[in-house]
Coordinates of C-alpha atoms and ligand atoms in Angstrom, one line a residue:
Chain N
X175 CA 0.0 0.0 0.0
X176 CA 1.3 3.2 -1.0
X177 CA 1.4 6.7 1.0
X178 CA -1.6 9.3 -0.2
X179 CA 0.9 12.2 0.3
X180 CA 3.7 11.0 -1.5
X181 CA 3.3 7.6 -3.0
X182 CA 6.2 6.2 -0.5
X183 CA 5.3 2.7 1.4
X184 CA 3.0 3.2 3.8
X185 CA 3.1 1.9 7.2
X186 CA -0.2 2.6 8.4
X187 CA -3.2 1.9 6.7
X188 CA -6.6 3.8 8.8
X189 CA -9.8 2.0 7.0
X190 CA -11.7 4.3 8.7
X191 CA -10.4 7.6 6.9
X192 CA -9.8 5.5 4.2
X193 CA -6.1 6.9 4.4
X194 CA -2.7 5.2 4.2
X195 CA 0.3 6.9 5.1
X196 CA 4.4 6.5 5.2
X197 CA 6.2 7.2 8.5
X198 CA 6.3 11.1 8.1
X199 CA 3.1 11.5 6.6
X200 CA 1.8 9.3 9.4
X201 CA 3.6 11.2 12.4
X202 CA 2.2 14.8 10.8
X203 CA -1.4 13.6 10.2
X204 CA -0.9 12.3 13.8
X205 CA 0.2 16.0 15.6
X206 CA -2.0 17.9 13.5
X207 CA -5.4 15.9 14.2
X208 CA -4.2 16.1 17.9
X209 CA -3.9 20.1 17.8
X210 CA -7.3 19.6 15.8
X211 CA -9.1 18.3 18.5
X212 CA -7.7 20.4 21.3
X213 CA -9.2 23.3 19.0
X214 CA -12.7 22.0 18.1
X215 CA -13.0 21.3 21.8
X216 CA -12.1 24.7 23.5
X217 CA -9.8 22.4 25.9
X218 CA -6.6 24.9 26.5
X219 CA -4.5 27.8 24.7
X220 CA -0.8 27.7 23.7
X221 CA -0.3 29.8 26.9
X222 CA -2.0 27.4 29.2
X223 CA 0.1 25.1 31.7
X224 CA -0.8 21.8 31.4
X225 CA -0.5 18.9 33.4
X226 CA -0.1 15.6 31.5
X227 CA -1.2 12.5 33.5
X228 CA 1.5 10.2 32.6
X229 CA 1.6 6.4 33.3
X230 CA 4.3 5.3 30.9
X231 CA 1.9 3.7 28.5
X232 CA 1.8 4.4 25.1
X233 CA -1.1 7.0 25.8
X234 CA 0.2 9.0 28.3
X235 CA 3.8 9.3 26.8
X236 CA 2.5 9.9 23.3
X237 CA 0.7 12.5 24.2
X238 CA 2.9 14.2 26.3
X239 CA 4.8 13.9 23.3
X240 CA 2.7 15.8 21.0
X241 CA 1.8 18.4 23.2
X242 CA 6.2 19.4 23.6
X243 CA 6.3 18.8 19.7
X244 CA 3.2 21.5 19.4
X245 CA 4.9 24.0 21.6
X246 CA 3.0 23.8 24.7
X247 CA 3.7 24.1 27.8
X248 CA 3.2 20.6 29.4
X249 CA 4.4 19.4 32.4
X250 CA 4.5 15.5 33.8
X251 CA 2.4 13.8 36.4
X252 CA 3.3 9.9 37.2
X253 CA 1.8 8.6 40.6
X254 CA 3.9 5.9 41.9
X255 CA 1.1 3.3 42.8
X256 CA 3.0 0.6 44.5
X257 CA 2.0 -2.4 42.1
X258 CA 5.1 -4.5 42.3
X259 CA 3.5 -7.3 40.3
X260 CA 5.6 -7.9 37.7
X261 CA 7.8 -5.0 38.4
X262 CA 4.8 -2.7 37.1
X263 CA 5.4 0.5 39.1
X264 CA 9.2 0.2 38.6
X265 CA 9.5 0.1 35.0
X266 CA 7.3 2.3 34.1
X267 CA 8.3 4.7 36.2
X268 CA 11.6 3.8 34.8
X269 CA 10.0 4.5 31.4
X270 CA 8.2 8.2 32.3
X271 CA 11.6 9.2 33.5
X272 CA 13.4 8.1 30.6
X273 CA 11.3 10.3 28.4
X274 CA 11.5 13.2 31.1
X275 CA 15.1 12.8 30.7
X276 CA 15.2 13.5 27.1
X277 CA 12.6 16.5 27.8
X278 CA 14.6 18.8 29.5
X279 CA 12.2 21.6 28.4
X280 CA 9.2 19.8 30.4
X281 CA 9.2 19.0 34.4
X282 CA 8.3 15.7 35.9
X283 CA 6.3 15.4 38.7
X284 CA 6.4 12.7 41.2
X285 CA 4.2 11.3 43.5
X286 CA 5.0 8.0 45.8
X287 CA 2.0 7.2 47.3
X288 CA 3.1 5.0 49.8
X289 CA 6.2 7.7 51.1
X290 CA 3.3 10.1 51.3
X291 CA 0.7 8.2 52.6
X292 CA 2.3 5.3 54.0
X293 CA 0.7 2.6 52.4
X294 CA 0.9 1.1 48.3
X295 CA -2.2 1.2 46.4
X296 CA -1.9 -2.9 47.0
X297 CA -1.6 -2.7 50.7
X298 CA -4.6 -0.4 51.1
X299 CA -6.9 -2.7 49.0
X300 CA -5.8 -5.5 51.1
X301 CA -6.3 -3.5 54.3
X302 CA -9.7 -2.8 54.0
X303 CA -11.4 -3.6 50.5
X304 CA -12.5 -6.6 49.0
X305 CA -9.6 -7.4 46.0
X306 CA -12.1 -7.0 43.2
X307 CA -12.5 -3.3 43.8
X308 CA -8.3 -2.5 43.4
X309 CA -9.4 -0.5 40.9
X310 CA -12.3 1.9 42.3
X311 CA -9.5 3.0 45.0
X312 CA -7.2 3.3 42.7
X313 CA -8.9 5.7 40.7
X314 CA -10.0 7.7 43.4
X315 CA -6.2 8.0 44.8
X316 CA -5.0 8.9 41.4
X317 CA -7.9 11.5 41.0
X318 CA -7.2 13.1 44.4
X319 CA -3.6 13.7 43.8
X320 CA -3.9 15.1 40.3
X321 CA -6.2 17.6 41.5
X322 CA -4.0 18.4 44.3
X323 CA -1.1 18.8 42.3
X324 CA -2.8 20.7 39.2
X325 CA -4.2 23.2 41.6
X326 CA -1.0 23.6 44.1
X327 CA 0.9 24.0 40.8
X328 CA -1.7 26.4 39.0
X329 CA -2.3 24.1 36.2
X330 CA -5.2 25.4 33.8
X331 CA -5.9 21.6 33.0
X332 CA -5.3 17.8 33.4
X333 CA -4.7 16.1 30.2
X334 CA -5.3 12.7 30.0
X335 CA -4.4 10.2 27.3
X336 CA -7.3 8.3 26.8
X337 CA -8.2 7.7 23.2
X338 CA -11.3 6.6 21.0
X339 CA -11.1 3.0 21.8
X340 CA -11.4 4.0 25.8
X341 CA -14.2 6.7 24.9
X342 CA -16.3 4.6 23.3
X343 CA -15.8 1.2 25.7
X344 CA -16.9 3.7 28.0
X345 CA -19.5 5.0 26.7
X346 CA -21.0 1.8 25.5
X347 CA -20.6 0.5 28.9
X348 CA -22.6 3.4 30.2
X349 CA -25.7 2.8 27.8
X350 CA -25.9 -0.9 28.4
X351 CA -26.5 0.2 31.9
X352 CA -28.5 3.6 31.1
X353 CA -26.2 5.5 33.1
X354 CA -27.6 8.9 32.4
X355 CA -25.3 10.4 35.0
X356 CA -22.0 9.5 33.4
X357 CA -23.7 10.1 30.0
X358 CA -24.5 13.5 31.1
X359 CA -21.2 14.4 31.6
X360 CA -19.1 12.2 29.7
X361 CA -17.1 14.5 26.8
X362 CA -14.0 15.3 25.5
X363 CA -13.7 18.1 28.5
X364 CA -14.3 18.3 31.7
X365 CA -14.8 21.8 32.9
X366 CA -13.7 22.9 36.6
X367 CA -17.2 23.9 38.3
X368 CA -16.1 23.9 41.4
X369 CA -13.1 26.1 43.4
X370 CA -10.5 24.2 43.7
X371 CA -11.8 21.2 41.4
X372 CA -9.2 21.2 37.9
X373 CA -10.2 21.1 34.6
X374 CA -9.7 17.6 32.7
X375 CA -9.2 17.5 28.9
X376 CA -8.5 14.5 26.6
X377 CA -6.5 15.2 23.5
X378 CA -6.4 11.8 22.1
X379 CA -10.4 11.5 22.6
X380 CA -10.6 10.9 18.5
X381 CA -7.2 8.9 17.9
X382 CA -7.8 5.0 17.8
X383 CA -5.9 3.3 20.2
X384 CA -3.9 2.1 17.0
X385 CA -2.9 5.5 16.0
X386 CA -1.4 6.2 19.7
X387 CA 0.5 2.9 19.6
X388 CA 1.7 3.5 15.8
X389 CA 2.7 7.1 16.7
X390 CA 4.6 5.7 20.1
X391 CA 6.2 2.6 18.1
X392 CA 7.2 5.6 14.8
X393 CA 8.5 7.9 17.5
X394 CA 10.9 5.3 19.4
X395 CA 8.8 6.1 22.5
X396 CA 9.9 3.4 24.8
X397 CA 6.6 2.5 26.5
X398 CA 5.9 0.0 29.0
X399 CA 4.5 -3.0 26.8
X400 CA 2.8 -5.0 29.2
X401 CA -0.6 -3.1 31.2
X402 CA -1.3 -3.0 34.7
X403 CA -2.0 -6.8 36.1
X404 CA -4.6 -5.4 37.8
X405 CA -6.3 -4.0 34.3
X406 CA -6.2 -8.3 33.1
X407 CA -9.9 -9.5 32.1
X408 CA -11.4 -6.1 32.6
X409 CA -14.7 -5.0 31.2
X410 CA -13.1 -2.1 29.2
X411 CA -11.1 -4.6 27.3
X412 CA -14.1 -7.0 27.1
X413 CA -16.3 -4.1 25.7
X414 CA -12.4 -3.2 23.3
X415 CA -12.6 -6.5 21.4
X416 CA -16.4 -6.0 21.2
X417 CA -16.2 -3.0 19.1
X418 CA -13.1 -4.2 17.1
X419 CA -15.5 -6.5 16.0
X420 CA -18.0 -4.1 15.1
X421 CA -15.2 -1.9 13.6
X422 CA -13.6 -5.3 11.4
X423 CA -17.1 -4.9 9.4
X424 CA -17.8 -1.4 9.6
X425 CA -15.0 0.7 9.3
X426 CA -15.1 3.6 11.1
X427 CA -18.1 2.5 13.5
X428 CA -16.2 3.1 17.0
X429 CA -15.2 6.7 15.6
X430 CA -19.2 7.3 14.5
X431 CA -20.8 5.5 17.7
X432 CA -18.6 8.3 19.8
X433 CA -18.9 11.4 18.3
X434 CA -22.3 10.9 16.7
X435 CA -23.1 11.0 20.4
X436 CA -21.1 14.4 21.2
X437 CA -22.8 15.6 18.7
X438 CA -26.4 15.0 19.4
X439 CA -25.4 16.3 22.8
X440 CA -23.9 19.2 21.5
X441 CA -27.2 20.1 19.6
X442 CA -29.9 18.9 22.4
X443 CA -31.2 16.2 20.2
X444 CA -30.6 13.3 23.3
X445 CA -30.3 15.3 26.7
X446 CA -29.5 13.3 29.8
X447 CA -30.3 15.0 33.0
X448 CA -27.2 15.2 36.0
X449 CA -28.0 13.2 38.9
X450 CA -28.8 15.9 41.7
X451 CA -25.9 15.6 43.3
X452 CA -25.7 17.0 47.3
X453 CA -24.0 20.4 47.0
X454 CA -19.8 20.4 47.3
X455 CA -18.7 21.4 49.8
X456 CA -14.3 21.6 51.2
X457 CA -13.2 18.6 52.8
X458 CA -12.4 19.3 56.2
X459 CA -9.1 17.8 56.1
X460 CA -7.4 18.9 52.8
X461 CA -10.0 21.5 51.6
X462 CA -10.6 19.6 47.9
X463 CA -14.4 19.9 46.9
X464 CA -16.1 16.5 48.1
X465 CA -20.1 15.7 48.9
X466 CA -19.2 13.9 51.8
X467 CA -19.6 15.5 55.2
X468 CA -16.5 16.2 56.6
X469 CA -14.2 14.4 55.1
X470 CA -13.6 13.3 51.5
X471 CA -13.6 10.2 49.9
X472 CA -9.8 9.6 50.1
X473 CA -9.3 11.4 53.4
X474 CA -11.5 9.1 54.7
X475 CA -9.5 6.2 52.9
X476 CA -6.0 7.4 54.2
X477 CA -6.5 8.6 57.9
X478 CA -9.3 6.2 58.8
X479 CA -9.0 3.3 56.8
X480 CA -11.7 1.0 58.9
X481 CA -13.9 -1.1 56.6
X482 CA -16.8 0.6 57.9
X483 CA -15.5 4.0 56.7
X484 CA -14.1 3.0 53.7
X485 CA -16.9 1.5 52.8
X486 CA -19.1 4.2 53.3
X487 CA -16.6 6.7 51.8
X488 CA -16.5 4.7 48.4
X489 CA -20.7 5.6 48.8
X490 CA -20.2 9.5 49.1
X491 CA -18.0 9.3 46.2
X492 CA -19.3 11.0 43.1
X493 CA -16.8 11.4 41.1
X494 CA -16.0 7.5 39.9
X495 CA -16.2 7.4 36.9
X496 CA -16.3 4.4 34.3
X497 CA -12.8 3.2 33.6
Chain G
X102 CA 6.8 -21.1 6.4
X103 CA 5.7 -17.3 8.1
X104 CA 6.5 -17.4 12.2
X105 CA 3.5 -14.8 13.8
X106 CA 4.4 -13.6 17.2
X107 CA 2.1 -12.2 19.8
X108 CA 3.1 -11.4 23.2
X109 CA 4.0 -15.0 24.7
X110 CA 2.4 -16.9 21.8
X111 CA 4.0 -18.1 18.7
X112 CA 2.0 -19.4 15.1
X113 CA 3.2 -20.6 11.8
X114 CA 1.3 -19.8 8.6
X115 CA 1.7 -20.6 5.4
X116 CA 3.3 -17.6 3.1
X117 CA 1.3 -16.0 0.0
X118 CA -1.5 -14.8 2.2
X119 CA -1.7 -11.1 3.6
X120 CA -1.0 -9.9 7.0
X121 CA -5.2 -9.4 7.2
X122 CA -5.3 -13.2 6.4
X123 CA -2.7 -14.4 8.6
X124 CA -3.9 -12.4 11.6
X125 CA -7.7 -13.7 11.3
X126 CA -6.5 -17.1 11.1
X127 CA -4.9 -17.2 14.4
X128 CA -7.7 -15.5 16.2
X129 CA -6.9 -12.1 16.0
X130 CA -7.9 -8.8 14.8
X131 CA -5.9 -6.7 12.8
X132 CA -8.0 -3.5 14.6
X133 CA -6.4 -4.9 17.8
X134 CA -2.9 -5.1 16.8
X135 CA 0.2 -3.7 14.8
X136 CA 2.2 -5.6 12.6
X137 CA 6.0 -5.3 12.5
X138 CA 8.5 -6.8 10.3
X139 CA 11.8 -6.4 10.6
X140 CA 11.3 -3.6 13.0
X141 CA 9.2 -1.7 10.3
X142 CA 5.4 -1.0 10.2
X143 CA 3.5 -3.2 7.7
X144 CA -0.3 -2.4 6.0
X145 CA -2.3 -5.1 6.7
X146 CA -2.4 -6.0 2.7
X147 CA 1.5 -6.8 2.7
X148 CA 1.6 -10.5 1.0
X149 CA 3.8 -12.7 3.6
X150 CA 6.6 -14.8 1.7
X151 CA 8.3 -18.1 3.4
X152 CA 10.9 -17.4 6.4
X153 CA 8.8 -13.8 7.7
X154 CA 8.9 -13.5 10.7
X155 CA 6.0 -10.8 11.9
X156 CA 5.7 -9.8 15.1
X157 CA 2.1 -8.3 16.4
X158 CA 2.5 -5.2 18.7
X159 CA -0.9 -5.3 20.4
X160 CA -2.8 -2.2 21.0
X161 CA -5.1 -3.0 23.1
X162 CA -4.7 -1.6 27.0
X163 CA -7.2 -1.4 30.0
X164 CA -8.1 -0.4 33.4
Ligands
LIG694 S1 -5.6 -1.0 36.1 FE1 -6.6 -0.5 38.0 S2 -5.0 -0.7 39.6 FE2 -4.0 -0.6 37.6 S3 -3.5 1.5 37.3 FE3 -5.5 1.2 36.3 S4 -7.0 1.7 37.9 FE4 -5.0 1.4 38.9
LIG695 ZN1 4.2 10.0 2.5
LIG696 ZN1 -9.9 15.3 51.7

């Protein structure tokens, strides 16, 4: 298959822009669709601080990529999480650094959960919450500290690299179950409405997960191959190989179930009413917006971990989202 | 013969079909993975000859 552009051999073929490209072509389709999207979707201007939530997957690091090659001005986030299965939390923090390293322009940010709060993400699951849930606590540790750090650092925005295939295996998990809630607010953006709460943007929300991992594998980025053990047999990758399916027959079908939904957002033709949530108020202990009385969902995790509490914080949580 | 690799898993097929082909018949999805060959890209309609050895980047990542 040859290159559209310039007739050179291409090395990725998209069926569903009917577009095959050659290494260059590829990696300048790539950065320009991504400053595309940032555009159509308001998310941040060229004079915006950003905070890139990095994990060392292919995601994360590509994107931080892109955003460096576009001119902005994007810092890096990595959370060490603990997970010493399979070495997880070391080598890909071996990996974020690696790329920081060759970054000099960017900074890296650091966070050790367990030197800050005394515990691994695995030792507070075992401590108090049934193993199934790993997850759930993981995300709300991960949420807490990027808004901590995007607001003590006066970050405009969180970017995040989840792409397409994560959009839409989200989004079709949400209308198998009706969840008008998450459908309400699930988008490329996710504006700060609250003091102290940061704004949350996803650049890659229109790139397949096969156009991040081409780009990372065209670039050199060296990204950590194999996922989180805890992310083995999830639903997202169940509801993945699902649409791939779809996709195999209908080209472009994950793309159109996705923004096909934006848009009929966009122009009120489906509305989906926001739960009522209680009103936000400051946690008591480290002041970020939370529903919970008194303390917030991880506060109540980290300086009171009894089942009981934990349990109930999980409850006044409203901010899970589907992952 | 062509040698397929994908993560721990290894496959032989037999050469003179595409990378599309080859990829179905080992119970995969070429929307699910990337094929390399020596250490370069390949579209999916790339005709595999005897001794290829292709290896299948997957793409696929949860959580
Ligand atoms: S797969 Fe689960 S435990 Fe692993 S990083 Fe993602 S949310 Fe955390
Ligand atoms: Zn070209
Ligand atoms: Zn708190």
């Amino acid at each position: 298959m040859r290159c559209r552009k310039c007739g050179k051999e291409a090395v990725m073929n998209m069926r569903q822009h009917k577009l095959a490209l050659c290494r260059d072509h590829y990696i300048e389709w790539f950065v320009e669709r991504t400053e595309k999207t940032i555009r159509l979707y308001k998310m941040f201007r060229r004079e915006d601080k950003i905070l890139v939530a990095v994990s060392g997957g292919k995601d994360s690091l590509s994107l931080w990529d892109v955003l460096l090659r576009l001119g902005y001005k994007a810092d890096g986030m990595y959370i060490n999480l603990g997970i010493e299965h399979q070495g997880y939390s070391q080598v890909s923090l071996e990996k974020v650094k690696q790329f920081a390293s060759a970054h000099p322009e960017a900074e890296l940010h650091i966070v050790d959960i367990k030197a800050l709060y005394g515990r691994s993400i695995p030792e507070f699951a075992r401590e108090s919450w049934r193993g199934q849930r790993v997850c759930a606590l993981c995300g709300l540790v991960k949420r807490h500290e990027m808004n901590r750090l995007a607001i003590e650092g006066g970050y405009y925005a969180i970017a995040t690299g989840h792409n397409l295939d994560d959009e839409a295996a989200a989004l079709l998990g949400n209308v198998l179950r009706w969840q008008t809630g998450y459908l309400a607010r699930q988008g490329p953006v996710l504006p700060s409405d609250y003091p102290g709460l940061a704004r949350k943007v996803k650049p890659f929300c229109r790139m397949y997960e096969r156009e991040t991992a081409a780009y990372a594998l065209l670039m050199g980025i060296d990204y950590i191959y194999d996922e989180c053990p805890y992310a083995v047999g999830s639903t997202s990758i169940f509801y993945k190989n699902l649409l791939n399916q779809l996709e195999r027959n209908s080209p472009g079908s994950k793309l159109s179930f996705y923004l096909s939904f934006l848009q009929a957002k966009e122009e009120g033709r489906v509305r989906f009413k926001e739960e009522e949530a209680p009103p936000l108020h400051a946690c008591q202990r480290c002041g970020q917006p939370t529903t919970a009385p008194g303390y917030c969902a991880f506060c109540r995790l980290v300086y009171k971990p009894s089942k009981e509490e934990v349990e109930a914080a999980l409850e006044g949580s409203t901010d899970v989202e589907f992952a | 013969m062509v040698k397929l690799i994908y993560r721990d898993k290894e496959w032989e097929v037999r050469p003179g079909i595409t990378v599309k082909k080859a990829v179905e018949e080992v119970g995969l999805l070429i929307e699910a993975v990337i094929p390399v060959k020596d250490g370069k890209l390949i579209t999916e309609d790339t005709v595999l000859k005897d001794g290829d050895v292709v290896k299948l980047i997957a793409v696929i990542s949860g959580g």
